Amino acid sequence: MIDAEVDVSEDLVRALLRERHPDLAGLPVREVEGGWGNQMWRLGDELAVRMQRMDTSLDLQLKERRWLPVLAPRLPLPVPVPLRHGAPSERFPKIWTVMTWVDGTPLDLGSITRGDHAAETLAAFLEALHVEAPADAPAAEGVGAHPEDCSDGFEHFFQAVAPAELAGVIRDVWGEAVAAPPWEGPPVWVHGDLHPANVVVADGTLAGVIDFGALCAGDPAWDLAAAWLLLPAGGTARFLESYTRVDEATVRRARGLAVMKSLFLMSMGRNGDLGLPGGKPHWGPVGRDALDRVLKGLGG
């Protein structure tokens, strides 16, 4: 566990590269906007340095290092692939990883205009990802579990930001998810944290998926929730037509999880408006738009 937050600067990134990977130290280094648990620095045109910042455990980056090289070759969208590693040191007491750069604009700063294409692209990506995970895959702990196991998290976000006029229907959708039968198949690979800041877009459609720190073996409903969070109005129905392995219980769980994730985005937006650490002011409207799509039902 690493508790200290360290200020990361261009000079620090370059100094670390000189120490561990001097052949990369001469490439241009520039900060990438966003990030919370980790901070990204663009390294040249094709690489990025992922610097642990607020995350208090090494596990998330170590998980990406272990599994992304295995998963990336069979996924139909670009994902970051770890290439070089950095260990904690006196100069920087956390870990860092040099990864391939995934080109595009994060969706929370961009938009999808080719909704049908994006829905089909998301479905193809998730069908490729959602295969049975090996026995040594990271277990579902919170993320990847049944919604019933996440009721405390839902209640926290609900109490913080749920619009009073929608409280009843929000609880109804969540209740349906909690009451839904659990996933009956084998645990599959799950990204676990698909929201607008963790995908990139280009040419009006999805162009890549990033931040696999929540990767685990679990319930695919956690990723199907992204149909409401990422796609414009009408996109969820097209997605569900294209994702061939869906069932009614999984959709119920996914819709409830989409409500919780929408409330999370709204909570981060509120924190930003209040000037609290880690707040993202522009996530509030993103979350509210997603919530409205969820509450409209499967048509999104």
PDB file of C-alpha atoms in Angstrom:
ATOM      1  CA  MET A   1       0.000   0.000   0.000  1.00  0.00           C
ATOM      2  CA  ILE A   2       1.333   3.439  -0.956  1.00  0.00           C
ATOM      3  CA  ASP A   3      -0.466   6.395   0.586  1.00  0.00           C
ATOM      4  CA  ALA A   4       1.582   9.435  -0.356  1.00  0.00           C
ATOM      5  CA  GLU A   5       0.524  11.599  -3.274  1.00  0.00           C
ATOM      6  CA  VAL A   6       3.516  12.786  -5.271  1.00  0.00           C
ATOM      7  CA  ASP A   7       3.574  15.759  -7.607  1.00  0.00           C
ATOM      8  CA  VAL A   8       4.470  14.512 -11.056  1.00  0.00           C
ATOM      9  CA  SER A   9       6.170  16.861 -13.489  1.00  0.00           C
ATOM     10  CA  GLU A  10       7.729  16.588 -16.928  1.00  0.00           C
ATOM     11  CA  ASP A  11      11.169  16.794 -15.313  1.00  0.00           C
ATOM     12  CA  LEU A  12      10.347  13.876 -13.002  1.00  0.00           C
ATOM     13  CA  VAL A  13       9.049  11.714 -15.844  1.00  0.00           C
ATOM     14  CA  ARG A  14      12.163  12.405 -17.899  1.00  0.00           C
ATOM     15  CA  ALA A  15      14.474  11.732 -14.933  1.00  0.00           C
ATOM     16  CA  LEU A  16      12.802   8.376 -14.294  1.00  0.00           C
ATOM     17  CA  LEU A  17      13.161   7.439 -17.937  1.00  0.00           C
ATOM     18  CA  ARG A  18      16.868   8.350 -17.873  1.00  0.00           C
ATOM     19  CA  GLU A  19      17.370   6.028 -14.921  1.00  0.00           C
ATOM     20  CA  ARG A  20      15.391   3.011 -16.171  1.00  0.00           C
ATOM     21  CA  HIS A  21      14.924   3.370 -19.940  1.00  0.00           C
ATOM     22  CA  PRO A  22      17.493   5.872 -21.254  1.00  0.00           C
ATOM     23  CA  ASP A  23      16.705   5.017 -24.875  1.00  0.00           C
ATOM     24  CA  LEU A  24      13.275   6.637 -24.357  1.00  0.00           C
ATOM     25  CA  ALA A  25      14.400   9.677 -22.366  1.00  0.00           C
ATOM     26  CA  GLY A  26      14.934  11.875 -25.421  1.00  0.00           C
ATOM     27  CA  LEU A  27      11.350  11.584 -26.680  1.00  0.00           C
ATOM     28  CA  PRO A  28       8.968  14.543 -26.196  1.00  0.00           C
ATOM     29  CA  VAL A  29       7.022  14.349 -22.919  1.00  0.00           C
ATOM     30  CA  ARG A  30       3.722  16.133 -22.387  1.00  0.00           C
ATOM     31  CA  GLU A  31       0.984  15.829 -19.797  1.00  0.00           C
ATOM     32  CA  VAL A  32      -2.382  14.345 -20.764  1.00  0.00           C
ATOM     33  CA  GLU A  33      -5.468  16.012 -19.317  1.00  0.00           C
ATOM     34  CA  GLY A  34      -7.524  13.974 -16.863  1.00  0.00           C
ATOM     35  CA  GLY A  35      -6.697  10.989 -14.731  1.00  0.00           C
ATOM     36  CA  TRP A  36      -7.239  10.393 -11.042  1.00  0.00           C
ATOM     37  CA  GLY A  37      -5.806   7.116  -9.802  1.00  0.00           C
ATOM     38  CA  ASN A  38      -3.107   7.385 -12.444  1.00  0.00           C
ATOM     39  CA  GLN A  39      -1.715  10.273 -14.441  1.00  0.00           C
ATOM     40  CA  MET A  40      -0.825   9.856 -18.111  1.00  0.00           C
ATOM     41  CA  TRP A  41       2.062  11.491 -19.931  1.00  0.00           C
ATOM     42  CA  ARG A  42       2.365  11.242 -23.711  1.00  0.00           C
ATOM     43  CA  LEU A  43       5.800   9.980 -24.709  1.00  0.00           C
ATOM     44  CA  GLY A  44       6.603  10.716 -28.312  1.00  0.00           C
ATOM     45  CA  ASP A  45       3.846   9.817 -30.762  1.00  0.00           C
ATOM     46  CA  GLU A  46       3.299   6.154 -29.954  1.00  0.00           C
ATOM     47  CA  LEU A  47       3.858   5.726 -26.207  1.00  0.00           C
ATOM     48  CA  ALA A  48       2.512   6.916 -22.862  1.00  0.00           C
ATOM     49  CA  VAL A  49       3.823   6.803 -19.298  1.00  0.00           C
ATOM     50  CA  ARG A  50       1.195   5.758 -16.752  1.00  0.00           C
ATOM     51  CA  MET A  51       2.183   7.200 -13.369  1.00  0.00           C
ATOM     52  CA  GLN A  52       0.519   5.917 -10.230  1.00  0.00           C
ATOM     53  CA  ARG A  53      -0.946   8.893  -8.384  1.00  0.00           C
ATOM     54  CA  MET A  54      -3.980   8.481  -6.080  1.00  0.00           C
ATOM     55  CA  ASP A  55      -4.209   4.683  -6.276  1.00  0.00           C
ATOM     56  CA  THR A  56      -2.946   3.281  -2.992  1.00  0.00           C
ATOM     57  CA  SER A  57      -2.215  -0.241  -4.233  1.00  0.00           C
ATOM     58  CA  LEU A  58       0.258  -1.560  -6.766  1.00  0.00           C
ATOM     59  CA  ASP A  59      -2.252  -4.178  -7.862  1.00  0.00           C
ATOM     60  CA  LEU A  60      -4.057  -2.186 -10.545  1.00  0.00           C
ATOM     61  CA  GLN A  61      -1.027  -1.438 -12.694  1.00  0.00           C
ATOM     62  CA  LEU A  62       0.493  -4.845 -12.008  1.00  0.00           C
ATOM     63  CA  LYS A  63      -2.759  -6.386 -13.246  1.00  0.00           C
ATOM     64  CA  GLU A  64      -2.534  -4.398 -16.477  1.00  0.00           C
ATOM     65  CA  ARG A  65       1.087  -5.440 -16.930  1.00  0.00           C
ATOM     66  CA  ARG A  66       0.197  -9.101 -16.483  1.00  0.00           C
ATOM     67  CA  TRP A  67      -2.948  -9.405 -18.561  1.00  0.00           C
ATOM     68  CA  LEU A  68      -3.154  -6.718 -21.255  1.00  0.00           C
ATOM     69  CA  PRO A  69      -0.416  -8.306 -23.398  1.00  0.00           C
ATOM     70  CA  VAL A  70      -2.510 -11.505 -23.306  1.00  0.00           C
ATOM     71  CA  LEU A  71      -5.835  -9.850 -24.131  1.00  0.00           C
ATOM     72  CA  ALA A  72      -4.817  -7.154 -26.617  1.00  0.00           C
ATOM     73  CA  PRO A  73      -4.070  -9.361 -29.645  1.00  0.00           C
ATOM     74  CA  ARG A  74      -7.634 -10.705 -29.805  1.00  0.00           C
ATOM     75  CA  LEU A  75      -9.531  -7.479 -29.133  1.00  0.00           C
ATOM     76  CA  PRO A  76     -10.951  -5.582 -32.129  1.00  0.00           C
ATOM     77  CA  LEU A  77     -10.214  -2.117 -30.708  1.00  0.00           C
ATOM     78  CA  PRO A  78      -6.842  -0.706 -29.654  1.00  0.00           C
ATOM     79  CA  VAL A  79      -6.041  -0.998 -25.945  1.00  0.00           C
ATOM     80  CA  PRO A  80      -2.893   0.110 -24.120  1.00  0.00           C
ATOM     81  CA  VAL A  81      -0.197  -2.567 -24.040  1.00  0.00           C
ATOM     82  CA  PRO A  82       2.507  -2.345 -21.327  1.00  0.00           C
ATOM     83  CA  LEU A  83       6.020  -2.392 -22.790  1.00  0.00           C
ATOM     84  CA  ARG A  84       8.412  -1.154 -20.071  1.00  0.00           C
ATOM     85  CA  HIS A  85       8.183  -1.047 -16.279  1.00  0.00           C
ATOM     86  CA  GLY A  86       9.272   1.287 -13.509  1.00  0.00           C
ATOM     87  CA  ALA A  87       9.540   0.252  -9.853  1.00  0.00           C
ATOM     88  CA  PRO A  88       9.195   2.450  -6.725  1.00  0.00           C
ATOM     89  CA  SER A  89      12.353   4.378  -5.968  1.00  0.00           C
ATOM     90  CA  GLU A  90      13.610   7.173  -3.770  1.00  0.00           C
ATOM     91  CA  ARG A  91      12.812   9.632  -6.539  1.00  0.00           C
ATOM     92  CA  PHE A  92       9.266   8.304  -7.059  1.00  0.00           C
ATOM     93  CA  PRO A  93       7.863   5.902  -4.412  1.00  0.00           C
ATOM     94  CA  LYS A  94       5.201   4.426  -6.694  1.00  0.00           C
ATOM     95  CA  ILE A  95       5.132   2.356  -9.863  1.00  0.00           C
ATOM     96  CA  TRP A  96       4.917   3.493 -13.437  1.00  0.00           C
ATOM     97  CA  THR A  97       4.524   1.784 -16.778  1.00  0.00           C
ATOM     98  CA  VAL A  98       5.380   2.701 -20.351  1.00  0.00           C
ATOM     99  CA  MET A  99       2.470   1.646 -22.565  1.00  0.00           C
ATOM    100  CA  THR A 100       1.358   2.001 -26.143  1.00  0.00           C
ATOM    101  CA  TRP A 101      -0.648   5.160 -26.789  1.00  0.00           C
ATOM    102  CA  VAL A 102      -4.301   4.710 -27.824  1.00  0.00           C
ATOM    103  CA  ASP A 103      -5.128   7.527 -30.207  1.00  0.00           C
ATOM    104  CA  GLY A 104      -8.419   9.409 -29.912  1.00  0.00           C
ATOM    105  CA  THR A 105     -10.333  11.805 -27.674  1.00  0.00           C
ATOM    106  CA  PRO A 106     -11.759  10.585 -24.361  1.00  0.00           C
ATOM    107  CA  LEU A 107     -15.526  10.404 -24.758  1.00  0.00           C
ATOM    108  CA  ASP A 108     -16.143  12.669 -21.752  1.00  0.00           C
ATOM    109  CA  LEU A 109     -14.405  15.361 -23.828  1.00  0.00           C
ATOM    110  CA  GLY A 110     -15.800  14.273 -27.194  1.00  0.00           C
ATOM    111  CA  SER A 111     -18.943  12.819 -28.735  1.00  0.00           C
ATOM    112  CA  ILE A 112     -20.333   9.923 -30.749  1.00  0.00           C
ATOM    113  CA  THR A 113     -22.154  10.943 -33.910  1.00  0.00           C
ATOM    114  CA  ARG A 114     -22.220   7.550 -35.644  1.00  0.00           C
ATOM    115  CA  GLY A 115     -24.416   5.858 -33.071  1.00  0.00           C
ATOM    116  CA  ASP A 116     -25.192   2.624 -34.916  1.00  0.00           C
ATOM    117  CA  HIS A 117     -21.531   2.095 -35.791  1.00  0.00           C
ATOM    118  CA  ALA A 118     -20.476   2.756 -32.197  1.00  0.00           C
ATOM    119  CA  ALA A 119     -23.128   0.337 -30.857  1.00  0.00           C
ATOM    120  CA  GLU A 120     -21.967  -2.438 -33.173  1.00  0.00           C
ATOM    121  CA  THR A 121     -18.321  -1.683 -32.388  1.00  0.00           C
ATOM    122  CA  LEU A 122     -18.943  -1.840 -28.637  1.00  0.00           C
ATOM    123  CA  ALA A 123     -20.822  -5.124 -29.014  1.00  0.00           C
ATOM    124  CA  ALA A 124     -18.009  -6.670 -31.065  1.00  0.00           C
ATOM    125  CA  PHE A 125     -15.402  -5.521 -28.551  1.00  0.00           C
ATOM    126  CA  LEU A 126     -17.281  -6.933 -25.579  1.00  0.00           C
ATOM    127  CA  GLU A 127     -18.047 -10.233 -27.289  1.00  0.00           C
ATOM    128  CA  ALA A 128     -14.321 -10.627 -27.936  1.00  0.00           C
ATOM    129  CA  LEU A 129     -13.463  -9.686 -24.341  1.00  0.00           C
ATOM    130  CA  HIS A 130     -16.188 -11.725 -22.634  1.00  0.00           C
ATOM    131  CA  VAL A 131     -14.637 -15.169 -22.905  1.00  0.00           C
ATOM    132  CA  GLU A 132     -14.099 -17.507 -19.989  1.00  0.00           C
ATOM    133  CA  ALA A 133     -11.266 -16.207 -17.846  1.00  0.00           C
ATOM    134  CA  PRO A 134      -8.490 -18.533 -16.663  1.00  0.00           C
ATOM    135  CA  ALA A 135      -8.383 -19.805 -13.103  1.00  0.00           C
ATOM    136  CA  ASP A 136      -5.630 -17.350 -12.132  1.00  0.00           C
ATOM    137  CA  ALA A 137      -7.496 -14.272 -13.421  1.00  0.00           C
ATOM    138  CA  PRO A 138      -8.197 -11.535 -10.849  1.00  0.00           C
ATOM    139  CA  ALA A 139     -11.356 -12.364  -8.909  1.00  0.00           C
ATOM    140  CA  ALA A 140     -14.405 -10.112  -8.838  1.00  0.00           C
ATOM    141  CA  GLU A 141     -14.362  -7.994  -5.683  1.00  0.00           C
ATOM    142  CA  GLY A 142     -17.129  -5.412  -5.879  1.00  0.00           C
ATOM    143  CA  VAL A 143     -16.558  -4.802  -9.571  1.00  0.00           C
ATOM    144  CA  GLY A 144     -17.740  -7.854 -11.474  1.00  0.00           C
ATOM    145  CA  ALA A 145     -20.012  -9.076  -8.680  1.00  0.00           C
ATOM    146  CA  HIS A 146     -23.817  -9.294  -8.473  1.00  0.00           C
ATOM    147  CA  PRO A 147     -25.522  -5.901  -7.917  1.00  0.00           C
ATOM    148  CA  GLU A 148     -26.773  -7.123  -4.550  1.00  0.00           C
ATOM    149  CA  ASP A 149     -23.156  -7.066  -3.359  1.00  0.00           C
ATOM    150  CA  CYS A 150     -22.862  -3.406  -4.369  1.00  0.00           C
ATOM    151  CA  SER A 151     -25.873  -2.034  -2.513  1.00  0.00           C
ATOM    152  CA  ASP A 152     -23.753   0.092  -0.175  1.00  0.00           C
ATOM    153  CA  GLY A 153     -22.133   1.827  -3.132  1.00  0.00           C
ATOM    154  CA  PHE A 154     -25.475   2.401  -4.815  1.00  0.00           C
ATOM    155  CA  GLU A 155     -26.953   3.833  -1.633  1.00  0.00           C
ATOM    156  CA  HIS A 156     -24.005   6.193  -1.179  1.00  0.00           C
ATOM    157  CA  PHE A 157     -24.380   7.667  -4.664  1.00  0.00           C
ATOM    158  CA  PHE A 158     -28.172   7.659  -4.461  1.00  0.00           C
ATOM    159  CA  GLN A 159     -28.181   9.690  -1.258  1.00  0.00           C
ATOM    160  CA  ALA A 160     -25.592  12.079  -2.663  1.00  0.00           C
ATOM    161  CA  VAL A 161     -27.039  13.039  -6.034  1.00  0.00           C
ATOM    162  CA  ALA A 162     -30.239  11.216  -7.027  1.00  0.00           C
ATOM    163  CA  PRO A 163     -32.814  13.744  -8.294  1.00  0.00           C
ATOM    164  CA  ALA A 164     -35.782  13.708  -5.931  1.00  0.00           C
ATOM    165  CA  GLU A 165     -38.306  13.550  -8.768  1.00  0.00           C
ATOM    166  CA  LEU A 166     -36.639  10.387 -10.106  1.00  0.00           C
ATOM    167  CA  ALA A 167     -35.933   8.663  -6.796  1.00  0.00           C
ATOM    168  CA  GLY A 168     -38.763   6.167  -7.107  1.00  0.00           C
ATOM    169  CA  VAL A 169     -37.979   4.946 -10.610  1.00  0.00           C
ATOM    170  CA  ILE A 170     -34.237   4.819  -9.828  1.00  0.00           C
ATOM    171  CA  ARG A 171     -34.931   2.545  -6.880  1.00  0.00           C
ATOM    172  CA  ASP A 172     -37.236   0.425  -9.036  1.00  0.00           C
ATOM    173  CA  VAL A 173     -34.544  -0.152 -11.657  1.00  0.00           C
ATOM    174  CA  TRP A 174     -31.959  -0.922  -8.986  1.00  0.00           C
ATOM    175  CA  GLY A 175     -34.374  -3.260  -7.216  1.00  0.00           C
ATOM    176  CA  GLU A 176     -34.943  -5.200 -10.428  1.00  0.00           C
ATOM    177  CA  ALA A 177     -31.177  -5.616 -10.788  1.00  0.00           C
ATOM    178  CA  VAL A 178     -30.739  -6.817  -7.213  1.00  0.00           C
ATOM    179  CA  ALA A 179     -33.611  -9.302  -7.647  1.00  0.00           C
ATOM    180  CA  ALA A 180     -32.308 -10.629 -10.965  1.00  0.00           C
ATOM    181  CA  PRO A 181     -30.789 -14.122 -11.016  1.00  0.00           C
ATOM    182  CA  PRO A 182     -26.981 -14.162 -10.913  1.00  0.00           C
ATOM    183  CA  TRP A 183     -24.762 -14.834 -13.901  1.00  0.00           C
ATOM    184  CA  GLU A 184     -24.948 -18.583 -14.510  1.00  0.00           C
ATOM    185  CA  GLY A 185     -22.054 -18.955 -16.914  1.00  0.00           C
ATOM    186  CA  PRO A 186     -18.367 -19.203 -16.072  1.00  0.00           C
ATOM    187  CA  PRO A 187     -16.681 -15.980 -14.964  1.00  0.00           C
ATOM    188  CA  VAL A 188     -15.643 -14.043 -18.062  1.00  0.00           C
ATOM    189  CA  TRP A 189     -13.120 -11.280 -18.572  1.00  0.00           C
ATOM    190  CA  VAL A 190     -14.723  -7.972 -17.565  1.00  0.00           C
ATOM    191  CA  HIS A 191     -13.253  -4.495 -18.051  1.00  0.00           C
ATOM    192  CA  GLY A 192     -15.382  -3.353 -15.122  1.00  0.00           C
ATOM    193  CA  ASP A 193     -15.003   0.419 -15.457  1.00  0.00           C
ATOM    194  CA  LEU A 194     -16.379   1.362 -18.851  1.00  0.00           C
ATOM    195  CA  HIS A 195     -17.483   4.975 -18.586  1.00  0.00           C
ATOM    196  CA  PRO A 196     -16.933   7.947 -20.910  1.00  0.00           C
ATOM    197  CA  ALA A 197     -13.441   8.798 -19.602  1.00  0.00           C
ATOM    198  CA  ASN A 198     -12.214   5.244 -20.241  1.00  0.00           C
ATOM    199  CA  VAL A 199     -12.958   5.007 -23.961  1.00  0.00           C
ATOM    200  CA  VAL A 200     -11.686   7.171 -26.797  1.00  0.00           C
ATOM    201  CA  VAL A 201     -13.500   8.271 -29.927  1.00  0.00           C
ATOM    202  CA  ALA A 202     -12.449   9.317 -33.416  1.00  0.00           C
ATOM    203  CA  ASP A 203     -14.457  10.032 -36.567  1.00  0.00           C
ATOM    204  CA  GLY A 204     -17.658  10.024 -34.515  1.00  0.00           C
ATOM    205  CA  THR A 205     -17.357   6.477 -33.186  1.00  0.00           C
ATOM    206  CA  LEU A 206     -15.517   4.336 -30.650  1.00  0.00           C
ATOM    207  CA  ALA A 207     -11.804   4.095 -31.396  1.00  0.00           C
ATOM    208  CA  GLY A 208     -10.232   2.486 -28.327  1.00  0.00           C
ATOM    209  CA  VAL A 209     -10.629   1.355 -24.722  1.00  0.00           C
ATOM    210  CA  ILE A 210      -8.269   2.371 -21.908  1.00  0.00           C
ATOM    211  CA  ASP A 211      -7.740   2.004 -18.140  1.00  0.00           C
ATOM    212  CA  PHE A 212      -8.028  -1.694 -17.342  1.00  0.00           C
ATOM    213  CA  GLY A 213      -7.263  -1.304 -13.642  1.00  0.00           C
ATOM    214  CA  ALA A 214     -10.616  -2.866 -12.691  1.00  0.00           C
ATOM    215  CA  LEU A 215     -10.110  -5.892 -14.962  1.00  0.00           C
ATOM    216  CA  CYS A 216     -11.451  -9.077 -13.392  1.00  0.00           C
ATOM    217  CA  ALA A 217     -13.254 -12.362 -13.991  1.00  0.00           C
ATOM    218  CA  GLY A 218     -16.937 -11.867 -13.283  1.00  0.00           C
ATOM    219  CA  ASP A 219     -20.394 -10.940 -14.534  1.00  0.00           C
ATOM    220  CA  PRO A 220     -20.515  -9.433 -18.062  1.00  0.00           C
ATOM    221  CA  ALA A 221     -23.418  -7.206 -16.950  1.00  0.00           C
ATOM    222  CA  TRP A 222     -20.801  -4.797 -15.580  1.00  0.00           C
ATOM    223  CA  ASP A 223     -19.667  -4.061 -19.126  1.00  0.00           C
ATOM    224  CA  LEU A 224     -23.086  -4.240 -20.779  1.00  0.00           C
ATOM    225  CA  ALA A 225     -24.035  -1.265 -18.579  1.00  0.00           C
ATOM    226  CA  ALA A 226     -21.759   0.754 -20.852  1.00  0.00           C
ATOM    227  CA  ALA A 227     -24.414   0.664 -23.583  1.00  0.00           C
ATOM    228  CA  TRP A 228     -26.340   3.320 -21.636  1.00  0.00           C
ATOM    229  CA  LEU A 229     -23.278   5.236 -20.430  1.00  0.00           C
ATOM    230  CA  LEU A 230     -21.446   5.518 -23.748  1.00  0.00           C
ATOM    231  CA  LEU A 231     -23.939   5.398 -26.583  1.00  0.00           C
ATOM    232  CA  PRO A 232     -26.274   8.197 -27.683  1.00  0.00           C
ATOM    233  CA  ALA A 233     -30.059   7.886 -27.551  1.00  0.00           C
ATOM    234  CA  GLY A 234     -31.237   4.767 -29.340  1.00  0.00           C
ATOM    235  CA  GLY A 235     -27.826   3.117 -29.150  1.00  0.00           C
ATOM    236  CA  THR A 236     -28.658   0.616 -26.432  1.00  0.00           C
ATOM    237  CA  ALA A 237     -31.286  -1.157 -28.541  1.00  0.00           C
ATOM    238  CA  ARG A 238     -28.842  -1.473 -31.454  1.00  0.00           C
ATOM    239  CA  PHE A 239     -26.161  -2.738 -29.073  1.00  0.00           C
ATOM    240  CA  LEU A 240     -28.445  -5.433 -27.644  1.00  0.00           C
ATOM    241  CA  GLU A 241     -29.298  -6.550 -31.177  1.00  0.00           C
ATOM    242  CA  SER A 242     -25.593  -6.905 -31.953  1.00  0.00           C
ATOM    243  CA  TYR A 243     -24.371  -8.516 -28.716  1.00  0.00           C
ATOM    244  CA  THR A 244     -25.540 -12.060 -29.277  1.00  0.00           C
ATOM    245  CA  ARG A 245     -25.031 -13.659 -25.864  1.00  0.00           C
ATOM    246  CA  VAL A 246     -27.366 -11.524 -23.779  1.00  0.00           C
ATOM    247  CA  ASP A 247     -30.279 -12.772 -21.667  1.00  0.00           C
ATOM    248  CA  GLU A 248     -33.084 -11.014 -19.811  1.00  0.00           C
ATOM    249  CA  ALA A 249     -31.566 -11.397 -16.336  1.00  0.00           C
ATOM    250  CA  THR A 250     -28.215 -10.003 -17.489  1.00  0.00           C
ATOM    251  CA  VAL A 251     -29.954  -6.997 -19.032  1.00  0.00           C
ATOM    252  CA  ARG A 252     -31.742  -6.328 -15.731  1.00  0.00           C
ATOM    253  CA  ARG A 253     -28.461  -6.459 -13.833  1.00  0.00           C
ATOM    254  CA  ALA A 254     -26.756  -4.303 -16.447  1.00  0.00           C
ATOM    255  CA  ARG A 255     -29.466  -1.651 -16.364  1.00  0.00           C
ATOM    256  CA  GLY A 256     -29.248  -1.395 -12.568  1.00  0.00           C
ATOM    257  CA  LEU A 257     -25.469  -1.135 -12.726  1.00  0.00           C
ATOM    258  CA  ALA A 258     -25.834   1.581 -15.372  1.00  0.00           C
ATOM    259  CA  VAL A 259     -27.992   3.549 -12.917  1.00  0.00           C
ATOM    260  CA  MET A 260     -25.321   3.227 -10.220  1.00  0.00           C
ATOM    261  CA  LYS A 261     -22.555   4.222 -12.622  1.00  0.00           C
ATOM    262  CA  SER A 262     -24.582   7.238 -13.818  1.00  0.00           C
ATOM    263  CA  LEU A 263     -25.002   8.360 -10.214  1.00  0.00           C
ATOM    264  CA  PHE A 264     -21.264   7.898  -9.702  1.00  0.00           C
ATOM    265  CA  LEU A 265     -20.530  10.228 -12.628  1.00  0.00           C
ATOM    266  CA  MET A 266     -23.006  12.759 -11.226  1.00  0.00           C
ATOM    267  CA  SER A 267     -21.334  12.485  -7.814  1.00  0.00           C
ATOM    268  CA  MET A 268     -17.915  13.168  -9.321  1.00  0.00           C
ATOM    269  CA  GLY A 269     -19.422  16.158 -11.094  1.00  0.00           C
ATOM    270  CA  ARG A 270     -20.846  17.488  -7.850  1.00  0.00           C
ATOM    271  CA  ASN A 271     -17.470  17.027  -6.164  1.00  0.00           C
ATOM    272  CA  GLY A 272     -15.903  19.054  -8.944  1.00  0.00           C
ATOM    273  CA  ASP A 273     -18.436  21.828  -8.536  1.00  0.00           C
ATOM    274  CA  LEU A 274     -17.585  21.901  -4.820  1.00  0.00           C
ATOM    275  CA  GLY A 275     -13.857  21.972  -5.508  1.00  0.00           C
ATOM    276  CA  LEU A 276     -13.251  18.627  -3.783  1.00  0.00           C
ATOM    277  CA  PRO A 277     -10.167  16.559  -4.656  1.00  0.00           C
ATOM    278  CA  GLY A 278     -10.707  14.322  -7.650  1.00  0.00           C
ATOM    279  CA  GLY A 279     -13.898  16.048  -8.701  1.00  0.00           C
ATOM    280  CA  LYS A 280     -14.719  16.283 -12.400  1.00  0.00           C
ATOM    281  CA  PRO A 281     -17.163  19.165 -13.024  1.00  0.00           C
ATOM    282  CA  HIS A 282     -17.922  18.120 -16.604  1.00  0.00           C
ATOM    283  CA  TRP A 283     -18.897  14.599 -15.495  1.00  0.00           C
ATOM    284  CA  GLY A 284     -22.100  15.839 -13.864  1.00  0.00           C
ATOM    285  CA  PRO A 285     -23.974  16.525 -17.131  1.00  0.00           C
ATOM    286  CA  VAL A 286     -22.466  13.363 -18.662  1.00  0.00           C
ATOM    287  CA  GLY A 287     -23.853  11.315 -15.785  1.00  0.00           C
ATOM    288  CA  ARG A 288     -27.270  12.960 -15.896  1.00  0.00           C
ATOM    289  CA  ASP A 289     -27.591  12.327 -19.628  1.00  0.00           C
ATOM    290  CA  ALA A 290     -26.681   8.679 -19.049  1.00  0.00           C
ATOM    291  CA  LEU A 291     -29.205   8.405 -16.216  1.00  0.00           C
ATOM    292  CA  ASP A 292     -31.958   9.773 -18.459  1.00  0.00           C
ATOM    293  CA  ARG A 293     -31.110   7.146 -21.099  1.00  0.00           C
ATOM    294  CA  VAL A 294     -31.169   4.330 -18.526  1.00  0.00           C
ATOM    295  CA  LEU A 295     -34.535   5.362 -17.167  1.00  0.00           C
ATOM    296  CA  LYS A 296     -36.033   5.409 -20.652  1.00  0.00           C
ATOM    297  CA  GLY A 297     -35.462   1.659 -20.803  1.00  0.00           C
ATOM    298  CA  LEU A 298     -33.817  -0.591 -23.356  1.00  0.00           C
ATOM    299  CA  GLY A 299     -34.186   1.948 -26.119  1.00  0.00           C
ATOM    300  CA  GLY A 300     -31.792   4.224 -24.251  1.00  0.00           C
TER     301      GLY A 300
END
